[in-house]
Amino acid sequence: MSKRQEMQTFDWLNWAALVAIGVFLGLAIDGMVDLAATGSWRSIIIILGVFGCWYIFYLLSERLFQFISTGRFSAPKQLQARPRPLALLFGLPFGIIIGVIGAQLGLGDMLL
């Protein structure tokens, strides 16, 4: 089993950014649930369809740029990184949970 990296200064900044993004995603998820509760299914399907198309375009363009720059689709073995710290892995889900709970308590009115 490989040893995980220790948190460094940039990792803590990255963690804070992931938590902030997670909070806003949690607020958006709560808004989607509110739309679903009022019967606005067309809006949800359009929003998720546009996001899905954008995400597929992003993944394909990232792979294309990686292939153009390195000449291969996967990174060489010596460049593959060790596992990231656990705090970075749990930053986004932690932020989403805070965002959903905060939206129920009125955080969305204060932030948005």
CSV table of N, CA and C in Angstrom, one decimal:
chain,number,residue,atom,x,y,z
A,1,MET,N,0.8,-1.2,0.0
A,1,MET,CA,0.0,0.0,0.0
A,1,MET,C,0.9,1.2,0.0
A,2,SER,N,0.6,2.2,-0.9
A,2,SER,CA,1.4,3.4,-1.0
A,2,SER,C,1.0,4.4,0.1
A,3,LYS,N,2.0,5.1,0.5
A,3,LYS,CA,1.8,6.1,1.6
A,3,LYS,C,1.2,7.4,1.0
A,4,ARG,N,0.3,8.0,1.6
A,4,ARG,CA,-0.3,9.2,1.1
A,4,ARG,C,0.6,10.4,1.4
A,5,GLN,N,0.5,11.4,0.6
A,5,GLN,CA,1.3,12.6,0.8
A,5,GLN,C,0.8,13.4,2.0
A,6,GLU,N,1.7,14.2,2.6
A,6,GLU,CA,1.3,15.1,3.7
A,6,GLU,C,0.7,16.4,3.1
A,7,MET,N,-0.1,17.0,3.9
A,7,MET,CA,-0.7,18.3,3.4
A,7,MET,C,0.4,19.4,3.5
A,8,GLN,N,0.5,20.2,2.4
A,8,GLN,CA,1.4,21.3,2.3
A,8,GLN,C,0.6,22.6,2.2
A,9,THR,N,1.2,23.7,2.1
A,9,THR,CA,0.5,25.0,2.1
A,9,THR,C,-0.5,25.1,0.9
A,10,PHE,N,0.0,24.7,-0.3
A,10,PHE,CA,-0.8,24.7,-1.5
A,10,PHE,C,-2.0,23.8,-1.4
A,11,ASP,N,-1.8,22.6,-0.7
A,11,ASP,CA,-2.9,21.7,-0.5
A,11,ASP,C,-4.0,22.3,0.4
A,12,TRP,N,-3.6,23.0,1.4
A,12,TRP,CA,-4.6,23.7,2.2
A,12,TRP,C,-5.4,24.7,1.4
A,13,LEU,N,-4.7,25.5,0.6
A,13,LEU,CA,-5.4,26.4,-0.3
A,13,LEU,C,-6.4,25.7,-1.2
A,14,ASN,N,-5.9,24.6,-1.8
A,14,ASN,CA,-6.7,23.8,-2.7
A,14,ASN,C,-7.9,23.3,-2.0
A,15,TRP,N,-7.7,22.8,-0.7
A,15,TRP,CA,-8.8,22.3,0.1
A,15,TRP,C,-9.9,23.3,0.3
A,16,ALA,N,-9.4,24.6,0.7
A,16,ALA,CA,-10.4,25.6,0.9
A,16,ALA,C,-11.2,26.0,-0.3
A,17,ALA,N,-10.5,26.0,-1.5
A,17,ALA,CA,-11.2,26.2,-2.7
A,17,ALA,C,-12.2,25.1,-3.0
A,18,LEU,N,-11.9,23.9,-2.8
A,18,LEU,CA,-12.8,22.8,-3.0
A,18,LEU,C,-14.0,22.8,-2.0
A,19,VAL,N,-13.8,23.2,-0.8
A,19,VAL,CA,-14.9,23.4,0.1
A,19,VAL,C,-15.8,24.5,-0.3
A,20,ALA,N,-15.3,25.6,-0.8
A,20,ALA,CA,-16.1,26.8,-1.3
A,20,ALA,C,-16.9,26.3,-2.5
A,21,ILE,N,-16.3,25.6,-3.4
A,21,ILE,CA,-17.0,25.1,-4.6
A,21,ILE,C,-18.1,24.2,-4.2
A,22,GLY,N,-17.8,23.3,-3.2
A,22,GLY,CA,-18.8,22.4,-2.7
A,22,GLY,C,-20.0,23.1,-2.1
A,23,VAL,N,-19.7,24.2,-1.3
A,23,VAL,CA,-20.8,24.9,-0.7
A,23,VAL,C,-21.8,25.5,-1.8
A,24,PHE,N,-21.2,26.0,-2.9
A,24,PHE,CA,-22.0,26.6,-3.9
A,24,PHE,C,-22.8,25.4,-4.7
A,25,LEU,N,-22.1,24.3,-4.9
A,25,LEU,CA,-22.7,23.1,-5.5
A,25,LEU,C,-23.9,22.6,-4.6
A,26,GLY,N,-23.7,22.6,-3.3
A,26,GLY,CA,-24.8,22.3,-2.4
A,26,GLY,C,-26.0,23.2,-2.5
A,27,LEU,N,-25.7,24.5,-2.6
A,27,LEU,CA,-26.8,25.4,-2.8
A,27,LEU,C,-27.5,25.2,-4.1
A,28,ALA,N,-26.7,24.9,-5.2
A,28,ALA,CA,-27.4,24.6,-6.5
A,28,ALA,C,-28.2,23.3,-6.4
A,29,ILE,N,-27.7,22.3,-5.7
A,29,ILE,CA,-28.5,21.1,-5.5
A,29,ILE,C,-29.8,21.3,-4.8
A,30,ASP,N,-29.7,22.1,-3.8
A,30,ASP,CA,-31.0,22.5,-3.1
A,30,ASP,C,-31.9,23.2,-4.0
A,31,GLY,N,-31.4,24.1,-4.8
A,31,GLY,CA,-32.2,24.8,-5.8
A,31,GLY,C,-32.9,23.8,-6.8
A,32,MET,N,-32.1,22.8,-7.3
A,32,MET,CA,-32.7,21.8,-8.2
A,32,MET,C,-33.8,21.0,-7.5
A,33,VAL,N,-33.6,20.7,-6.3
A,33,VAL,CA,-34.6,20.0,-5.5
A,33,VAL,C,-35.9,20.8,-5.4
A,34,ASP,N,-35.7,22.1,-5.2
A,34,ASP,CA,-36.9,23.0,-5.1
A,34,ASP,C,-37.6,23.1,-6.5
A,35,LEU,N,-36.8,23.1,-7.6
A,35,LEU,CA,-37.4,23.1,-8.9
A,35,LEU,C,-38.2,21.8,-9.1
A,36,ALA,N,-37.6,20.7,-8.7
A,36,ALA,CA,-38.3,19.4,-8.9
A,36,ALA,C,-39.6,19.4,-8.1
A,37,ALA,N,-39.6,20.0,-6.9
A,37,ALA,CA,-40.8,20.0,-6.0
A,37,ALA,C,-41.9,20.8,-6.6
A,38,THR,N,-41.6,21.8,-7.4
A,38,THR,CA,-42.6,22.7,-8.0
A,38,THR,C,-43.0,22.1,-9.4
A,39,GLY,N,-42.4,21.1,-9.9
A,39,GLY,CA,-42.8,20.5,-11.1
A,39,GLY,C,-42.2,21.1,-12.4
A,40,SER,N,-41.0,21.7,-12.2
A,40,SER,CA,-40.3,22.3,-13.3
A,40,SER,C,-39.3,21.4,-13.9
A,41,TRP,N,-39.8,20.2,-14.3
A,41,TRP,CA,-38.9,19.2,-14.8
A,41,TRP,C,-38.2,19.6,-16.1
A,42,ARG,N,-38.8,20.3,-16.9
A,42,ARG,CA,-38.2,20.7,-18.2
A,42,ARG,C,-36.9,21.6,-17.9
A,43,SER,N,-37.0,22.4,-16.9
A,43,SER,CA,-35.8,23.3,-16.6
A,43,SER,C,-34.7,22.4,-16.1
A,44,ILE,N,-35.0,21.4,-15.3
A,44,ILE,CA,-34.0,20.5,-14.7
A,44,ILE,C,-33.3,19.7,-15.9
A,45,ILE,N,-34.1,19.2,-16.8
A,45,ILE,CA,-33.6,18.4,-17.9
A,45,ILE,C,-32.7,19.3,-18.8
A,46,ILE,N,-33.1,20.5,-19.0
A,46,ILE,CA,-32.3,21.4,-19.9
A,46,ILE,C,-31.0,21.8,-19.2
A,47,ILE,N,-31.1,22.1,-17.9
A,47,ILE,CA,-29.8,22.4,-17.1
A,47,ILE,C,-28.9,21.3,-17.1
A,48,LEU,N,-29.4,20.1,-16.8
A,48,LEU,CA,-28.5,18.9,-16.7
A,48,LEU,C,-28.0,18.5,-18.1
A,49,GLY,N,-28.8,18.7,-19.2
A,49,GLY,CA,-28.4,18.4,-20.5
A,49,GLY,C,-27.2,19.3,-21.0
A,50,VAL,N,-27.4,20.6,-20.7
A,50,VAL,CA,-26.3,21.5,-21.1
A,50,VAL,C,-25.1,21.2,-20.3
A,51,PHE,N,-25.2,21.0,-19.0
A,51,PHE,CA,-24.0,20.6,-18.2
A,51,PHE,C,-23.4,19.4,-18.7
A,52,GLY,N,-24.2,18.3,-19.0
A,52,GLY,CA,-23.6,17.1,-19.5
A,52,GLY,C,-22.8,17.3,-20.8
A,53,CYS,N,-23.4,18.0,-21.7
A,53,CYS,CA,-22.7,18.3,-23.0
A,53,CYS,C,-21.4,19.1,-22.8
A,54,TRP,N,-21.4,20.0,-21.9
A,54,TRP,CA,-20.2,20.8,-21.6
A,54,TRP,C,-19.2,19.9,-20.9
A,55,TYR,N,-19.6,19.0,-20.0
A,55,TYR,CA,-18.6,18.1,-19.4
A,55,TYR,C,-18.0,17.1,-20.4
A,56,ILE,N,-18.8,16.6,-21.3
A,56,ILE,CA,-18.2,15.7,-22.3
A,56,ILE,C,-17.2,16.4,-23.2
A,57,PHE,N,-17.6,17.7,-23.6
A,57,PHE,CA,-16.7,18.5,-24.4
A,57,PHE,C,-15.4,18.8,-23.6
A,58,TYR,N,-15.5,19.0,-22.3
A,58,TYR,CA,-14.3,19.3,-21.5
A,58,TYR,C,-13.4,18.1,-21.4
A,59,LEU,N,-14.0,16.9,-21.2
A,59,LEU,CA,-13.2,15.7,-21.1
A,59,LEU,C,-12.5,15.4,-22.4
A,60,LEU,N,-13.2,15.5,-23.5
A,60,LEU,CA,-12.6,15.2,-24.8
A,60,LEU,C,-11.5,16.2,-25.2
A,61,SER,N,-11.8,17.5,-24.9
A,61,SER,CA,-10.7,18.5,-25.2
A,61,SER,C,-9.5,18.3,-24.3
A,62,GLU,N,-9.7,18.0,-23.1
A,62,GLU,CA,-8.5,17.7,-22.2
A,62,GLU,C,-7.7,16.5,-22.7
A,63,ARG,N,-8.4,15.5,-23.1
A,63,ARG,CA,-7.6,14.3,-23.7
A,63,ARG,C,-6.9,14.7,-25.0
A,64,LEU,N,-7.6,15.5,-25.8
A,64,LEU,CA,-6.9,15.9,-27.0
A,64,LEU,C,-5.7,16.8,-26.8
A,65,PHE,N,-5.8,17.7,-25.9
A,65,PHE,CA,-4.7,18.6,-25.5
A,65,PHE,C,-3.5,17.8,-24.9
A,66,GLN,N,-3.9,16.8,-24.1
A,66,GLN,CA,-2.9,15.9,-23.5
A,66,GLN,C,-2.2,15.1,-24.6
A,67,PHE,N,-2.9,14.6,-25.6
A,67,PHE,CA,-2.3,13.8,-26.6
A,67,PHE,C,-1.4,14.7,-27.5
A,68,ILE,N,-1.9,15.9,-27.8
A,68,ILE,CA,-1.1,16.8,-28.6
A,68,ILE,C,0.2,17.2,-27.9
A,69,SER,N,0.2,17.4,-26.6
A,69,SER,CA,1.4,17.9,-25.9
A,69,SER,C,2.3,16.8,-25.6
A,70,THR,N,1.8,15.6,-25.3
A,70,THR,CA,2.8,14.5,-24.9
A,70,THR,C,2.9,13.4,-25.9
A,71,GLY,N,1.9,13.3,-26.9
A,71,GLY,CA,2.0,12.2,-27.9
A,71,GLY,C,1.4,10.9,-27.4
A,72,ARG,N,0.8,10.9,-26.2
A,72,ARG,CA,0.1,9.7,-25.7
A,72,ARG,C,-1.1,10.1,-24.9
A,73,PHE,N,-2.0,9.2,-24.7
A,73,PHE,CA,-3.2,9.5,-23.9
A,73,PHE,C,-3.1,9.3,-22.4
A,74,SER,N,-2.1,8.6,-22.0
A,74,SER,CA,-1.9,8.4,-20.5
A,74,SER,C,-0.5,8.8,-20.2
A,75,ALA,N,-0.4,9.3,-18.9
A,75,ALA,CA,0.9,9.8,-18.5
A,75,ALA,C,1.9,8.6,-18.3
A,76,PRO,N,3.2,8.8,-18.5
A,76,PRO,CA,4.1,7.8,-18.3
A,76,PRO,C,4.2,7.4,-16.8
A,77,LYS,N,4.6,6.2,-16.6
A,77,LYS,CA,4.6,5.6,-15.2
A,77,LYS,C,5.4,6.5,-14.2
A,78,GLN,N,6.5,7.0,-14.6
A,78,GLN,CA,7.4,7.8,-13.7
A,78,GLN,C,6.7,9.2,-13.4
A,79,LEU,N,5.7,9.6,-14.2
A,79,LEU,CA,5.1,10.9,-13.9
A,79,LEU,C,3.8,10.8,-13.2
A,80,GLN,N,3.3,9.5,-13.0
A,80,GLN,CA,2.1,9.4,-12.3
A,80,GLN,C,2.3,9.7,-10.8
A,81,ALA,N,1.4,10.4,-10.2
A,81,ALA,CA,1.5,11.0,-8.9
A,81,ALA,C,1.1,9.9,-7.8
A,82,ARG,N,1.6,10.1,-6.6
A,82,ARG,CA,1.1,9.3,-5.5
A,82,ARG,C,-0.3,9.7,-5.1
A,83,PRO,N,-0.9,8.9,-4.3
A,83,PRO,CA,-2.3,9.3,-3.9
A,83,PRO,C,-2.3,10.6,-3.1
A,84,ARG,N,-3.4,11.4,-3.4
A,84,ARG,CA,-3.5,12.7,-2.7
A,84,ARG,C,-3.9,12.5,-1.3
A,85,PRO,N,-3.7,13.6,-0.5
A,85,PRO,CA,-4.0,13.5,1.0
A,85,PRO,C,-5.6,13.4,1.1
A,86,LEU,N,-6.0,12.7,2.2
A,86,LEU,CA,-7.4,12.5,2.4
A,86,LEU,C,-8.2,13.8,2.6
A,87,ALA,N,-7.6,14.8,3.1
A,87,ALA,CA,-8.3,16.1,3.3
A,87,ALA,C,-8.7,16.6,1.9
A,88,LEU,N,-7.9,16.4,0.9
A,88,LEU,CA,-8.2,16.9,-0.5
A,88,LEU,C,-9.3,16.0,-1.1
A,89,LEU,N,-9.3,14.8,-0.8
A,89,LEU,CA,-10.4,13.9,-1.3
A,89,LEU,C,-11.7,14.2,-0.7
A,90,PHE,N,-11.8,14.6,0.6
A,90,PHE,CA,-13.0,14.8,1.3
A,90,PHE,C,-13.4,16.3,1.3
A,91,GLY,N,-12.7,17.2,0.6
A,91,GLY,CA,-13.0,18.6,0.6
A,91,GLY,C,-14.3,18.9,-0.1
A,92,LEU,N,-14.5,18.4,-1.3
A,92,LEU,CA,-15.7,18.7,-2.1
A,92,LEU,C,-16.9,18.1,-1.5
A,93,PRO,N,-16.9,16.8,-1.1
A,93,PRO,CA,-18.1,16.3,-0.4
A,93,PRO,C,-18.5,17.0,0.9
A,94,PHE,N,-17.5,17.4,1.6
A,94,PHE,CA,-17.7,18.1,2.9
A,94,PHE,C,-18.4,19.5,2.6
A,95,GLY,N,-17.9,20.2,1.5
A,95,GLY,CA,-18.5,21.4,1.1
A,95,GLY,C,-19.9,21.3,0.6
A,96,ILE,N,-20.2,20.2,-0.1
A,96,ILE,CA,-21.6,20.0,-0.6
A,96,ILE,C,-22.5,19.7,0.6
A,97,ILE,N,-22.1,19.0,1.6
A,97,ILE,CA,-22.9,18.7,2.8
A,97,ILE,C,-23.2,20.1,3.5
A,98,ILE,N,-22.2,20.9,3.6
A,98,ILE,CA,-22.3,22.2,4.3
A,98,ILE,C,-23.3,23.0,3.5
A,99,GLY,N,-23.2,23.0,2.1
A,99,GLY,CA,-24.0,23.8,1.3
A,99,GLY,C,-25.5,23.4,1.3
A,100,VAL,N,-25.8,22.1,1.3
A,100,VAL,CA,-27.1,21.6,1.4
A,100,VAL,C,-27.8,21.9,2.8
A,101,ILE,N,-27.0,21.7,3.8
A,101,ILE,CA,-27.5,22.0,5.2
A,101,ILE,C,-27.7,23.5,5.3
A,102,GLY,N,-26.7,24.3,4.8
A,102,GLY,CA,-26.8,25.7,4.9
A,102,GLY,C,-27.9,26.3,4.1
A,103,ALA,N,-28.3,25.7,3.0
A,103,ALA,CA,-29.4,26.2,2.2
A,103,ALA,C,-30.7,26.0,2.9
A,104,GLN,N,-30.8,24.9,3.7
A,104,GLN,CA,-32.0,24.7,4.5
A,104,GLN,C,-32.1,25.7,5.6
A,105,LEU,N,-31.0,26.3,6.1
A,105,LEU,CA,-31.0,27.2,7.1
A,105,LEU,C,-30.9,28.7,6.7
A,106,GLY,N,-30.9,28.9,5.3
A,106,GLY,CA,-31.0,30.3,4.8
A,106,GLY,C,-29.7,30.8,4.3
A,107,LEU,N,-28.7,30.0,4.1
A,107,LEU,CA,-27.4,30.4,3.7
A,107,LEU,C,-27.4,31.0,2.2
A,108,GLY,N,-28.3,30.4,1.4
A,108,GLY,CA,-28.4,30.8,0.0
A,108,GLY,C,-28.9,32.2,-0.1
A,109,ASP,N,-29.8,32.7,0.8
A,109,ASP,CA,-30.3,34.0,0.8
A,109,ASP,C,-29.2,35.0,1.2
A,110,MET,N,-28.3,34.6,2.0
A,110,MET,CA,-27.2,35.5,2.5
A,110,MET,C,-26.1,35.5,1.4
A,111,LEU,N,-25.8,34.4,0.8
A,111,LEU,CA,-24.7,34.4,-0.2
A,111,LEU,C,-25.1,34.8,-1.6
A,112,LEU,N,-26.3,34.4,-2.0
A,112,LEU,CA,-26.7,34.7,-3.4
A,112,LEU,C,-27.5,35.9,-3.4
